[in-house]
Amino acid sequence: MFEERRINIKKPAELKIMREAGRVNAGVLAKVRELLQPGATTADLNAAAEEALKSHGCVSPFKGYGHPPFPASITVSINDEMVHGIPRPTRKLKEGDIVSVDCGTILDGFVADSAFTAGVGQISDEARRLLEVAEASLYAGIKQMRKGRRAGDVSAAIQKYVESHGLHVTREYTGHGVGRDMHEGPQVPNIGVAGTGVILKPGMTIALEPMVLIGTHETRVLPDKWTVVSADGSLTAHFEHTVAVTEGEPQILTVL
Ligand code: MG
Ligand code: MG
């Protein structure tokens, strides 16, 4: 189902650049987060992200990516939209929405990739619990990103955490190695079996990205060919960090 891409081990100097790209990316996402207010449009969020990227001399790898070419620098996905929502001047945020924002930053030829989901104003208890479980599942995965562990250990930790809370995790969309390319090996699915898969080594950099759904793991793609929604219309959430495997603790690169 998935094309396995090359795994590139990063040298310390390359990791330093990726850390800087991650810092810029975190700053961009923080700026966008401030704009999550009723009445803001998803195009407003994209414009703010582009301005912030530009102030660092950076661009996003999302713009022009894929077929048809993605037209914006961030993806904005609201409520049942899980990932890859296209920013539009006609799409306004409303009180109670949950909004997932995914951004990439290219700095000196290296990519950082990160996403968060947050509420607009007051959100339902169901939505709040979804966000808590989805975010915690990302950290359950990151905890496994240690030298000598396997990709399946990471996947299994995410799946177990989500399913033990009665929620569902996507089958079709996965975490991925990241570096000079936005998508490198190894692929790290959000479901898996511990003790299987690629052995993690220092210098691997992986974007982990659990996508969590309330009602089903099934999704479909809208006619715009990008926006992925839950098949049953239930709420979804998505969190992502780019993380480096080291000799010791996992290092999250996409933080300030
Ligand atoms: Mg991303
Ligand atoms: Mg990603």
XYZ file of C-alpha atoms and ligand atoms in Angstrom:
258
model
C 0.000 0.000 0.000
C 2.791 2.407 0.890
C 5.875 3.165 -1.130
C 8.889 2.628 1.150
C 11.267 5.536 0.840
C 14.943 5.830 1.683
C 15.903 6.328 5.325
C 18.490 9.115 5.695
C 20.516 9.263 8.900
C 21.279 12.898 9.737
C 24.695 14.117 10.812
C 24.878 16.397 13.871
C 25.245 19.494 11.631
C 22.118 18.482 9.711
C 20.192 17.883 12.932
C 21.134 21.393 14.004
C 19.545 22.814 10.860
C 16.436 20.679 11.340
C 16.168 21.907 14.933
C 16.258 25.480 13.636
C 13.630 24.669 10.982
C 11.549 23.136 13.765
C 11.863 26.257 15.888
C 10.685 28.441 13.004
C 7.807 26.035 12.319
C 6.734 26.138 15.985
C 6.743 29.934 15.890
C 4.564 29.947 12.779
C 2.067 27.562 14.375
C 1.994 29.695 17.543
C 1.095 32.747 15.443
C -1.686 30.849 13.678
C -3.016 29.558 17.002
C -3.578 33.140 18.188
C -5.943 33.652 15.241
C -8.298 30.788 16.096
C -11.257 33.073 16.783
C -14.836 33.059 15.498
C -15.040 34.905 12.163
C -11.424 34.349 11.081
C -11.215 32.596 7.729
C -8.947 29.681 6.991
C -7.350 31.875 4.283
C -6.524 34.417 7.040
C -4.660 31.667 8.902
C -2.707 30.758 5.772
C -1.819 34.404 5.106
C -0.491 34.783 8.665
C 1.562 31.603 8.295
C 3.035 32.764 4.987
C 3.966 36.130 6.471
C 5.651 34.463 9.463
C 7.541 32.034 7.223
C 8.652 34.890 4.985
C 9.980 36.867 7.961
C 12.445 33.982 8.489
C 13.248 33.694 4.779
C 11.498 30.305 4.741
C 8.769 28.665 2.681
C 6.489 25.704 3.276
C 6.960 22.460 1.343
C 3.166 22.119 1.173
C 2.667 24.816 -1.456
C 2.583 23.197 -4.890
C 2.917 19.692 -3.422
C 1.118 16.754 -5.036
C -1.605 16.435 -7.660
C -3.478 18.669 -7.955
C -0.797 21.000 -6.490
C -1.727 22.031 -2.942
C -2.452 25.776 -3.177
C -1.426 26.940 0.336
C 1.400 26.841 2.901
C -0.626 25.239 5.706
C -3.499 22.799 5.807
C -6.522 23.732 7.933
C -8.979 20.966 8.768
C -12.129 21.661 10.800
C -14.221 19.203 12.881
C -14.865 16.077 10.733
C -12.060 17.168 8.381
C -9.090 15.144 9.583
C -6.174 16.429 7.474
C -5.272 18.298 4.264
C -8.048 20.928 4.364
C -7.461 23.700 1.827
C -7.516 27.264 3.258
C -10.312 29.333 1.669
C -11.449 32.960 2.012
C -15.052 31.709 2.274
C -14.439 29.326 5.186
C -15.035 31.026 8.550
C -14.235 29.584 11.956
C -17.143 29.312 14.405
C -17.366 29.096 18.181
C -17.057 25.430 19.164
C -15.090 24.285 16.088
C -11.960 22.224 16.506
C -9.300 23.226 14.016
C -6.250 21.247 12.947
C -3.396 23.251 11.479
C -0.448 21.505 9.826
C 2.625 23.449 8.708
C 5.970 22.626 7.189
C 9.078 24.800 7.046
C 12.036 24.484 4.696
C 15.229 26.020 6.094
C 18.619 25.579 4.398
C 17.247 22.609 2.463
C 15.764 20.724 5.430
C 12.103 20.277 6.343
C 10.336 20.416 9.706
C 6.725 19.220 9.894
C 4.286 19.717 12.766
C 0.566 20.045 13.465
C -1.814 20.763 16.324
C -5.561 20.792 16.856
C -7.266 23.361 19.092
C -10.727 24.687 19.828
C -12.357 27.958 18.832
C -13.828 29.472 22.014
C -15.841 27.003 24.111
C -15.818 23.438 22.794
C -17.875 20.393 23.809
C -16.659 17.907 26.428
C -16.519 15.281 23.682
C -14.256 17.500 21.580
C -12.013 18.341 24.540
C -11.555 14.672 25.369
C -10.723 13.908 21.737
C -8.008 16.591 21.739
C -6.554 15.319 25.026
C -6.400 11.693 23.878
C -5.007 12.571 20.434
C -2.263 14.801 21.855
C -1.324 12.291 24.560
C -1.125 9.523 21.932
C 1.539 11.543 20.101
C 3.635 11.645 23.300
C 3.031 7.907 23.889
C 4.569 7.358 20.446
C 7.444 9.789 20.994
C 8.361 7.972 24.236
C 9.125 4.862 22.153
C 11.435 6.714 19.762
C 14.633 5.428 21.294
C 17.709 3.822 19.817
C 17.152 0.073 19.345
C 13.353 0.177 19.509
C 11.395 -0.596 16.345
C 8.956 1.436 14.293
C 6.242 -1.052 15.295
C 6.830 -0.182 18.970
C 5.985 3.440 18.161
C 2.917 2.545 16.089
C 1.623 0.085 18.674
C 1.994 2.631 21.486
C -0.090 5.185 19.572
C -2.775 2.657 18.630
C -2.974 1.192 22.125
C -3.295 4.590 23.765
C -6.065 5.750 21.434
C -8.044 2.515 21.432
C -7.793 2.119 25.223
C -9.731 5.398 25.377
C -12.457 4.065 23.080
C -11.405 6.180 20.091
C -10.170 5.232 16.620
C -6.927 5.875 14.802
C -6.477 6.227 11.050
C -5.246 3.308 8.949
C -4.523 5.168 5.732
C -2.272 8.038 6.829
C 1.069 7.585 8.538
C 4.006 9.245 10.185
C 7.143 9.421 8.058
C 10.832 10.102 7.991
C 11.589 13.729 7.178
C 14.749 15.595 6.192
C 15.771 17.036 2.830
C 12.457 15.618 1.642
C 9.151 16.063 3.433
C 8.519 12.341 3.075
C 11.443 9.974 3.633
C 11.595 6.506 5.159
C 10.686 4.949 7.436
C 6.943 5.021 7.289
C 5.522 4.938 10.824
C 1.831 4.027 10.719
C -0.506 4.905 13.565
C -1.348 1.223 14.021
C 1.116 -1.606 14.351
C 2.646 -4.500 16.202
C 5.370 -4.006 18.820
C 8.678 -5.694 18.037
C 8.254 -5.410 14.264
C 9.559 -3.035 11.611
C 12.597 -0.850 11.133
C 15.079 -0.611 14.047
C 15.424 3.010 15.191
C 18.919 4.517 15.044
C 20.403 7.810 16.245
C 20.144 10.430 13.507
C 16.761 9.240 12.236
C 14.256 12.076 12.106
C 10.600 11.105 11.985
C 7.382 13.126 11.850
C 4.932 11.233 14.045
C 1.343 12.199 13.426
C -1.557 10.398 15.058
C -4.944 11.177 13.514
C -7.751 10.260 15.874
C -11.454 9.869 15.124
C -14.424 9.511 17.473
C -16.761 7.226 15.549
C -14.807 5.141 13.052
C -11.326 4.721 11.616
C -12.728 5.085 8.098
C -12.154 8.211 6.039
C -12.891 9.542 2.591
C -11.428 12.283 0.404
C -13.658 15.182 -0.692
C -14.072 16.081 -4.398
C -11.402 18.816 -3.977
C -9.025 15.798 -3.992
C -7.281 16.936 -0.790
C -9.557 17.255 2.229
C -9.765 13.983 4.172
C -12.897 13.622 6.342
C -14.156 10.967 8.735
C -16.497 8.610 6.856
C -19.254 9.054 9.466
C -18.934 12.819 9.972
C -17.618 12.416 13.525
C -15.007 14.764 14.985
C -11.300 14.170 14.326
C -8.002 15.504 15.683
C -4.404 15.500 14.470
C -1.145 16.229 16.307
C 2.345 16.011 14.830
C 5.949 16.634 15.836
C 9.213 16.041 14.023
C 11.379 14.021 16.416
C 15.028 12.925 16.294
C 16.227 9.580 17.613
C 19.377 10.177 19.685
C 21.757 8.145 21.860
C 19.432 9.012 24.766
C 16.068 10.705 25.063
C 14.022 11.411 21.921
C 14.460 15.049 20.872
C 11.386 16.928 19.685
C 12.618 19.321 16.983
C 9.389 21.252 16.311
C 9.255 23.298 19.517
C 10.264 26.890 20.283
Mg 2.394 17.686 8.747
Mg 3.744 14.876 8.217
